[in-house]
Amino acid sequence: MSDIKVTTLANGLRVAVDPMPEVESASLGIWVACGTRHESAELNGMAHMLEHMAFKGTRTRSARAIAEEIENVGGSLNAYTGREITAYHASVLKEDVALGVEMISDILRNSVFDPDELQRERGVILQEIGQALDTPDDVIFDQFQETALPGQPLGRPVLGTAASVEAASSVPSTKRWLCSRPCSTTTITTPALPSGRTERSTGDISSRPLQSLSQTGSPSALASARPVSRKVSVR
């Protein structure tokens, strides 16, 4: 029977731990309460763009270093977006839990938001939009949302449109949008974590408004809507 324990750290972050001593691996993640529903029509797709940028380098790691460091321990680092949440998560062996927490915290707290990387990712996202338009179930799902919730953020596509992605592809526009978002980081979940490790690793990630979080240099601590995976390593 599951014995999930939920505690709240001094920085306001809720931590849920589900001990599973019989397994040799761990899954952990940080869920951010922000998504497509917080976007204006002009900035549709901004949250998804920020999720992409989280893996494009931090003050201590390049994009390549992020991928190689998690792969070197046989783990995976990934993210997905929901209309109201974003999740950044990792799967590692149990002895590497501390590394997984530290790496997720790093991409949320220390992303550098490089303008050149942003322009490259714009092309990647435009390709994703094209692929979605060629996928019937994606088209139907987006049309259903638009029909059910016309003129509302929840009725817009997670990826945005080609026009909105191109218009919102500059660093100043994305940072202005980020700093206006009253969103919060909510939960970390892991089967095992050394006492005190989460608070030391997450530091200034907290449940306070994202405007405060962005001032610490982490402009990518949120993302978008329909589950869209951003995988940077293999298991």
Short mmCIF file of N, CA, C and O in Angstrom, two decimals, residues 122-225:
data_model
loop_
_atom_site.label_atom_id
_atom_site.label_comp_id
_atom_site.label_asym_id
_atom_site.label_seq_id
_atom_site.Cartn_x
_atom_site.Cartn_y
_atom_site.Cartn_z
N ARG A 122 12.95 28.36 -32.54
CA ARG A 122 11.77 28.83 -33.28
C ARG A 122 11.56 27.94 -34.51
O ARG A 122 10.43 27.54 -34.80
N GLY A 123 12.63 27.60 -35.22
CA GLY A 123 12.51 26.73 -36.37
C GLY A 123 12.01 25.35 -35.99
O GLY A 123 11.19 24.75 -36.70
N VAL A 124 12.49 24.82 -34.87
CA VAL A 124 12.04 23.51 -34.40
C VAL A 124 10.54 23.53 -34.10
O VAL A 124 9.80 22.61 -34.46
N ILE A 125 10.09 24.59 -33.42
CA ILE A 125 8.68 24.69 -33.06
C ILE A 125 7.81 24.84 -34.30
O ILE A 125 6.72 24.26 -34.38
N LEU A 126 8.28 25.59 -35.28
CA LEU A 126 7.51 25.73 -36.52
C LEU A 126 7.37 24.38 -37.22
O LEU A 126 6.32 24.09 -37.81
N GLN A 127 8.41 23.54 -37.14
CA GLN A 127 8.31 22.19 -37.69
C GLN A 127 7.28 21.37 -36.91
O GLN A 127 6.51 20.60 -37.51
N GLU A 128 7.27 21.51 -35.60
CA GLU A 128 6.28 20.80 -34.78
C GLU A 128 4.86 21.22 -35.15
O GLU A 128 3.95 20.38 -35.20
N ILE A 129 4.68 22.51 -35.37
CA ILE A 129 3.34 22.99 -35.77
C ILE A 129 2.93 22.36 -37.09
O ILE A 129 1.79 21.91 -37.26
N GLY A 130 3.88 22.30 -38.04
CA GLY A 130 3.58 21.67 -39.32
C GLY A 130 3.24 20.20 -39.17
O GLY A 130 2.31 19.69 -39.81
N GLN A 131 3.97 19.50 -38.30
CA GLN A 131 3.68 18.08 -38.06
C GLN A 131 2.31 17.89 -37.43
O GLN A 131 1.58 16.95 -37.77
N ALA A 132 1.96 18.78 -36.49
CA ALA A 132 0.65 18.68 -35.85
C ALA A 132 -0.47 18.88 -36.86
O ALA A 132 -1.51 18.21 -36.79
N LEU A 133 -0.27 19.80 -37.79
CA LEU A 133 -1.29 20.05 -38.82
C LEU A 133 -1.44 18.87 -39.77
O LEU A 133 -2.47 18.74 -40.45
N ASP A 134 -0.44 18.01 -39.83
CA ASP A 134 -0.50 16.81 -40.66
C ASP A 134 -0.98 15.59 -39.88
O ASP A 134 -1.02 14.48 -40.42
N THR A 135 -1.31 15.78 -38.60
CA THR A 135 -1.77 14.68 -37.74
C THR A 135 -3.25 14.85 -37.44
O THR A 135 -3.63 15.75 -36.68
N PRO A 136 -4.12 14.04 -38.02
CA PRO A 136 -5.57 14.24 -37.90
C PRO A 136 -6.07 14.34 -36.46
O PRO A 136 -6.90 15.21 -36.16
N ASP A 137 -5.58 13.48 -35.55
CA ASP A 137 -6.11 13.53 -34.20
C ASP A 137 -5.69 14.82 -33.49
O ASP A 137 -6.44 15.36 -32.67
N ASP A 138 -4.50 15.35 -33.80
CA ASP A 138 -4.09 16.63 -33.22
C ASP A 138 -4.98 17.76 -33.72
O ASP A 138 -5.40 18.64 -32.95
N VAL A 139 -5.27 17.74 -35.01
CA VAL A 139 -6.13 18.77 -35.60
C VAL A 139 -7.52 18.72 -34.99
O VAL A 139 -8.09 19.76 -34.61
N ILE A 140 -8.07 17.52 -34.87
CA ILE A 140 -9.42 17.36 -34.31
C ILE A 140 -9.46 17.83 -32.86
O ILE A 140 -10.40 18.53 -32.44
N PHE A 141 -8.45 17.46 -32.08
CA PHE A 141 -8.41 17.87 -30.68
C PHE A 141 -8.37 19.39 -30.55
O PHE A 141 -9.11 19.97 -29.74
N ASP A 142 -7.53 20.04 -31.34
CA ASP A 142 -7.43 21.50 -31.27
C ASP A 142 -8.72 22.16 -31.74
O ASP A 142 -9.16 23.17 -31.17
N GLN A 143 -9.35 21.59 -32.76
CA GLN A 143 -10.62 22.15 -33.23
C GLN A 143 -11.72 21.98 -32.19
O GLN A 143 -12.57 22.87 -32.03
N PHE A 144 -11.69 20.87 -31.48
CA PHE A 144 -12.67 20.65 -30.41
C PHE A 144 -12.50 21.70 -29.33
O PHE A 144 -13.47 22.30 -28.85
N GLN A 145 -11.23 21.94 -28.90
CA GLN A 145 -10.97 22.95 -27.87
C GLN A 145 -11.44 24.33 -28.32
O GLN A 145 -12.05 25.08 -27.56
N GLU A 146 -11.15 24.66 -29.58
CA GLU A 146 -11.53 25.97 -30.10
C GLU A 146 -13.04 26.13 -30.17
O GLU A 146 -13.59 27.20 -29.89
N THR A 147 -13.74 25.05 -30.53
CA THR A 147 -15.20 25.09 -30.62
C THR A 147 -15.84 25.17 -29.24
O THR A 147 -16.81 25.91 -29.03
N ALA A 148 -15.28 24.42 -28.30
CA ALA A 148 -15.84 24.40 -26.95
C ALA A 148 -15.55 25.68 -26.18
O ALA A 148 -16.36 26.12 -25.35
N LEU A 149 -14.39 26.29 -26.45
CA LEU A 149 -13.96 27.47 -25.69
C LEU A 149 -13.51 28.57 -26.65
O LEU A 149 -12.35 28.99 -26.67
N PRO A 150 -14.42 29.08 -27.47
CA PRO A 150 -14.04 30.08 -28.48
C PRO A 150 -13.58 31.39 -27.86
O PRO A 150 -14.15 31.86 -26.88
N GLY A 151 -12.51 31.94 -28.41
CA GLY A 151 -12.03 33.23 -27.96
C GLY A 151 -11.39 33.21 -26.58
O GLY A 151 -11.18 34.27 -25.98
N GLN A 152 -11.09 32.04 -26.06
CA GLN A 152 -10.50 31.91 -24.73
C GLN A 152 -9.13 31.23 -24.82
O GLN A 152 -8.88 30.44 -25.74
N PRO A 153 -8.23 31.50 -23.88
CA PRO A 153 -6.90 30.87 -23.93
C PRO A 153 -6.94 29.35 -23.99
O PRO A 153 -6.15 28.74 -24.71
N LEU A 154 -7.87 28.74 -23.26
CA LEU A 154 -7.94 27.28 -23.25
C LEU A 154 -8.41 26.72 -24.58
O LEU A 154 -8.30 25.51 -24.83
N GLY A 155 -8.94 27.57 -25.45
CA GLY A 155 -9.38 27.13 -26.75
C GLY A 155 -8.30 27.25 -27.82
O GLY A 155 -8.53 26.85 -28.97
N ARG A 156 -7.14 27.78 -27.46
CA ARG A 156 -6.07 27.98 -28.44
C ARG A 156 -5.12 26.79 -28.43
O ARG A 156 -5.00 26.08 -27.44
N PRO A 157 -4.40 26.57 -29.54
CA PRO A 157 -3.48 25.43 -29.60
C PRO A 157 -2.29 25.60 -28.69
O PRO A 157 -1.78 26.71 -28.49
N VAL A 158 -1.82 24.52 -28.14
CA VAL A 158 -0.67 24.54 -27.22
C VAL A 158 0.58 25.07 -27.91
O VAL A 158 1.34 25.85 -27.34
N LEU A 159 0.80 24.64 -29.13
CA LEU A 159 2.02 25.02 -29.83
C LEU A 159 1.99 26.45 -30.33
O LEU A 159 3.02 26.99 -30.72
N GLY A 160 0.82 27.07 -30.32
CA GLY A 160 0.68 28.38 -30.94
C GLY A 160 0.49 28.24 -32.43
O GLY A 160 0.27 27.15 -32.96
N THR A 161 0.57 29.35 -33.14
CA THR A 161 0.49 29.35 -34.59
C THR A 161 1.83 29.81 -35.15
O THR A 161 2.66 30.36 -34.43
N ALA A 162 2.03 29.59 -36.44
CA ALA A 162 3.28 30.04 -37.05
C ALA A 162 3.45 31.54 -36.85
O ALA A 162 4.55 32.02 -36.53
N ALA A 163 2.37 32.29 -37.00
CA ALA A 163 2.45 33.75 -36.87
C ALA A 163 2.80 34.16 -35.44
O ALA A 163 3.64 35.04 -35.23
N SER A 164 2.17 33.52 -34.45
CA SER A 164 2.43 33.92 -33.06
C SER A 164 3.83 33.53 -32.62
O SER A 164 4.49 34.26 -31.88
N VAL A 165 4.31 32.37 -33.08
CA VAL A 165 5.66 31.94 -32.71
C VAL A 165 6.71 32.87 -33.32
O VAL A 165 7.68 33.25 -32.67
N GLU A 166 6.52 33.26 -34.56
CA GLU A 166 7.47 34.16 -35.20
C GLU A 166 7.44 35.54 -34.55
O GLU A 166 8.48 36.17 -34.35
N ALA A 167 6.27 36.00 -34.17
CA ALA A 167 6.14 37.34 -33.57
C ALA A 167 6.70 37.38 -32.16
O ALA A 167 7.17 38.43 -31.70
N ALA A 168 6.66 36.27 -31.46
CA ALA A 168 7.08 36.23 -30.05
C ALA A 168 8.44 35.58 -29.87
O ALA A 168 8.75 35.06 -28.81
N SER A 169 9.26 35.63 -30.90
CA SER A 169 10.52 34.91 -30.85
C SER A 169 11.70 35.74 -30.37
O SER A 169 12.82 35.28 -30.39
N SER A 170 11.47 36.96 -29.93
CA SER A 170 12.57 37.78 -29.44
C SER A 170 12.71 37.62 -27.93
O SER A 170 11.73 37.37 -27.23
N VAL A 171 13.93 37.76 -27.43
CA VAL A 171 14.17 37.64 -26.00
C VAL A 171 13.40 38.68 -25.20
O VAL A 171 12.77 38.36 -24.19
N PRO A 172 13.39 39.97 -25.60
CA PRO A 172 12.64 40.96 -24.81
C PRO A 172 11.17 40.63 -24.67
O PRO A 172 10.59 40.76 -23.59
N SER A 173 10.52 40.17 -25.76
CA SER A 173 9.08 39.89 -25.68
C SER A 173 8.79 38.70 -24.79
O SER A 173 7.83 38.70 -24.02
N THR A 174 9.63 37.66 -24.84
CA THR A 174 9.40 36.50 -24.00
C THR A 174 9.65 36.83 -22.54
O THR A 174 8.93 36.37 -21.65
N LYS A 175 10.66 37.63 -22.25
CA LYS A 175 10.94 38.00 -20.86
C LYS A 175 9.84 38.90 -20.30
O LYS A 175 9.47 38.78 -19.13
N ARG A 176 9.32 39.82 -21.12
CA ARG A 176 8.22 40.68 -20.65
C ARG A 176 7.02 39.82 -20.28
O ARG A 176 6.36 40.04 -19.27
N TRP A 177 6.70 38.83 -21.12
CA TRP A 177 5.56 37.96 -20.83
C TRP A 177 5.82 37.15 -19.57
O TRP A 177 4.97 37.03 -18.70
N LEU A 178 7.03 36.61 -19.45
CA LEU A 178 7.36 35.81 -18.28
C LEU A 178 7.18 36.60 -16.99
O LEU A 178 6.58 36.13 -16.03
N CYS A 179 7.71 37.81 -16.96
CA CYS A 179 7.70 38.59 -15.72
C CYS A 179 6.30 39.04 -15.34
O CYS A 179 6.07 39.48 -14.20
N SER A 180 5.33 38.93 -16.25
CA SER A 180 3.96 39.33 -15.93
C SER A 180 3.11 38.19 -15.42
O SER A 180 1.96 38.39 -15.05
N ARG A 181 3.68 36.96 -15.35
CA ARG A 181 2.89 35.80 -15.02
C ARG A 181 2.87 35.52 -13.52
O ARG A 181 3.91 35.28 -12.92
N PRO A 182 1.69 35.55 -12.90
CA PRO A 182 1.58 35.23 -11.47
C PRO A 182 1.43 33.73 -11.26
O PRO A 182 0.45 33.25 -10.68
N CYS A 183 2.40 32.94 -11.77
CA CYS A 183 2.31 31.49 -11.68
C CYS A 183 3.26 30.99 -10.60
O CYS A 183 4.14 31.70 -10.15
N SER A 184 3.09 29.75 -10.20
CA SER A 184 3.90 29.23 -9.10
C SER A 184 4.34 27.81 -9.34
O SER A 184 3.69 27.04 -10.03
N THR A 185 5.48 27.45 -8.77
CA THR A 185 5.95 26.08 -8.79
C THR A 185 5.28 25.34 -7.64
O THR A 185 5.16 25.87 -6.55
N THR A 186 4.86 24.09 -7.89
CA THR A 186 4.04 23.44 -6.90
C THR A 186 4.67 22.23 -6.21
O THR A 186 4.80 22.21 -4.99
N THR A 187 5.07 21.22 -6.92
CA THR A 187 5.36 19.94 -6.26
C THR A 187 6.58 19.24 -6.83
O THR A 187 6.81 19.26 -8.02
N ILE A 188 7.34 18.58 -5.96
CA ILE A 188 8.36 17.63 -6.36
C ILE A 188 7.90 16.25 -5.90
O ILE A 188 7.39 16.11 -4.80
N THR A 189 8.06 15.25 -6.75
CA THR A 189 7.68 13.89 -6.38
C THR A 189 8.85 12.96 -6.63
O THR A 189 9.43 12.97 -7.69
N THR A 190 9.21 12.15 -5.64
CA THR A 190 10.31 11.21 -5.80
C THR A 190 10.16 10.06 -4.80
O THR A 190 9.68 10.27 -3.69
N PRO A 191 10.55 8.85 -5.18
CA PRO A 191 10.45 7.72 -4.25
C PRO A 191 11.42 7.81 -3.09
O PRO A 191 11.20 7.19 -2.05
N ALA A 192 12.54 8.49 -3.25
CA ALA A 192 13.53 8.55 -2.18
C ALA A 192 14.34 9.82 -2.31
O ALA A 192 14.75 10.18 -3.39
N LEU A 193 14.59 10.50 -1.20
CA LEU A 193 15.36 11.73 -1.24
C LEU A 193 16.02 11.95 0.10
O LEU A 193 15.36 11.91 1.14
N PRO A 194 17.33 12.17 0.11
CA PRO A 194 18.02 12.41 1.38
C PRO A 194 17.45 13.62 2.10
O PRO A 194 17.04 14.59 1.46
N SER A 195 17.40 13.56 3.39
CA SER A 195 16.84 14.65 4.19
C SER A 195 17.55 15.96 3.90
O SER A 195 18.77 16.05 3.91
N GLY A 196 16.77 17.01 3.59
CA GLY A 196 17.31 18.33 3.36
C GLY A 196 17.80 18.56 1.93
O GLY A 196 18.07 19.67 1.54
N ARG A 197 17.92 17.51 1.12
CA ARG A 197 18.48 17.65 -0.21
C ARG A 197 17.61 18.50 -1.12
O ARG A 197 18.10 19.32 -1.89
N THR A 198 16.29 18.34 -1.03
CA THR A 198 15.40 19.08 -1.91
C THR A 198 15.52 20.57 -1.69
O THR A 198 15.63 21.35 -2.63
N GLU A 199 15.49 20.99 -0.43
CA GLU A 199 15.54 22.42 -0.14
C GLU A 199 16.87 23.02 -0.56
O GLU A 199 16.92 24.13 -1.09
N ARG A 200 17.97 22.29 -0.37
CA ARG A 200 19.26 22.82 -0.77
C ARG A 200 19.36 22.94 -2.28
O ARG A 200 19.93 23.88 -2.82
N SER A 201 18.77 21.97 -3.01
CA SER A 201 18.88 21.98 -4.46
C SER A 201 17.96 22.99 -5.11
O SER A 201 18.32 23.65 -6.08
N THR A 202 16.73 23.10 -4.61
CA THR A 202 15.76 23.99 -5.25
C THR A 202 15.97 25.43 -4.88
O THR A 202 15.61 26.34 -5.63
N GLY A 203 16.55 25.70 -3.72
CA GLY A 203 16.91 27.06 -3.35
C GLY A 203 15.77 28.04 -3.50
O GLY A 203 14.78 27.96 -2.79
N ASP A 204 15.90 28.97 -4.48
CA ASP A 204 14.92 30.04 -4.60
C ASP A 204 13.74 29.66 -5.48
O ASP A 204 12.92 30.52 -5.82
N ILE A 205 13.63 28.39 -5.91
CA ILE A 205 12.38 27.96 -6.52
C ILE A 205 11.36 27.84 -5.40
O ILE A 205 11.58 27.17 -4.43
N SER A 206 10.23 28.50 -5.53
CA SER A 206 9.26 28.47 -4.45
C SER A 206 7.87 28.64 -4.99
O SER A 206 7.65 28.69 -6.19
N SER A 207 6.91 28.75 -4.09
CA SER A 207 5.51 28.92 -4.50
C SER A 207 5.15 30.38 -4.67
O SER A 207 3.99 30.70 -4.89
N ARG A 208 6.13 31.27 -4.58
CA ARG A 208 5.82 32.68 -4.78
C ARG A 208 5.58 32.96 -6.25
O ARG A 208 5.91 32.14 -7.11
N PRO A 209 5.03 34.12 -6.61
CA PRO A 209 4.74 34.42 -8.01
C PRO A 209 5.98 34.29 -8.89
O PRO A 209 7.10 34.55 -8.47
N LEU A 210 5.74 33.88 -10.14
CA LEU A 210 6.83 33.65 -11.06
C LEU A 210 7.58 34.93 -11.37
O LEU A 210 8.74 34.91 -11.75
N GLN A 211 6.96 36.07 -11.19
CA GLN A 211 7.65 37.32 -11.42
C GLN A 211 8.87 37.41 -10.51
O GLN A 211 9.96 37.82 -10.92
N SER A 212 8.75 36.99 -9.27
CA SER A 212 9.88 36.99 -8.36
C SER A 212 10.89 35.93 -8.79
O SER A 212 12.09 36.15 -8.74
N LEU A 213 10.40 34.77 -9.21
CA LEU A 213 11.29 33.70 -9.62
C LEU A 213 12.12 34.14 -10.82
O LEU A 213 13.31 33.87 -10.90
N SER A 214 11.51 34.85 -11.76
CA SER A 214 12.22 35.27 -12.96
C SER A 214 13.36 36.21 -12.65
O SER A 214 14.34 36.29 -13.37
N GLN A 215 13.27 36.93 -11.57
CA GLN A 215 14.32 37.88 -11.21
C GLN A 215 15.58 37.17 -10.76
O GLN A 215 16.63 37.79 -10.64
N THR A 216 15.51 35.85 -10.50
CA THR A 216 16.70 35.10 -10.11
C THR A 216 17.41 34.54 -11.33
O THR A 216 18.38 33.81 -11.20
N GLY A 217 16.89 34.86 -12.53
CA GLY A 217 17.57 34.42 -13.74
C GLY A 217 17.06 33.11 -14.28
O GLY A 217 17.79 32.36 -14.90
N SER A 218 15.78 32.77 -14.06
CA SER A 218 15.24 31.52 -14.56
C SER A 218 14.02 31.78 -15.44
O SER A 218 12.90 31.56 -15.04
N PRO A 219 14.22 32.26 -16.68
CA PRO A 219 13.11 32.64 -17.53
C PRO A 219 12.39 31.49 -18.17
O PRO A 219 11.50 31.70 -18.98
N SER A 220 12.74 30.25 -17.83
CA SER A 220 12.11 29.13 -18.51
C SER A 220 11.37 28.21 -17.57
O SER A 220 11.21 27.04 -17.82
N ALA A 221 10.91 28.71 -16.45
CA ALA A 221 10.28 27.86 -15.45
C ALA A 221 8.80 27.65 -15.69
O ALA A 221 8.01 27.59 -14.77
N LEU A 222 8.39 27.55 -16.94
CA LEU A 222 7.00 27.24 -17.23
C LEU A 222 6.88 26.78 -18.68
O LEU A 222 7.80 26.83 -19.44
N ALA A 223 5.68 26.28 -19.04
CA ALA A 223 5.46 25.86 -20.42
C ALA A 223 3.99 25.83 -20.78
O ALA A 223 3.26 26.66 -20.32
N SER A 224 3.51 24.85 -21.61
CA SER A 224 2.20 25.04 -22.22
C SER A 224 1.19 23.95 -21.97
O SER A 224 1.10 23.44 -20.89
N ALA A 225 0.44 23.52 -23.00
CA ALA A 225 -0.82 22.87 -22.75
C ALA A 225 -0.86 21.38 -23.03
O ALA A 225 -0.50 20.60 -22.18
#
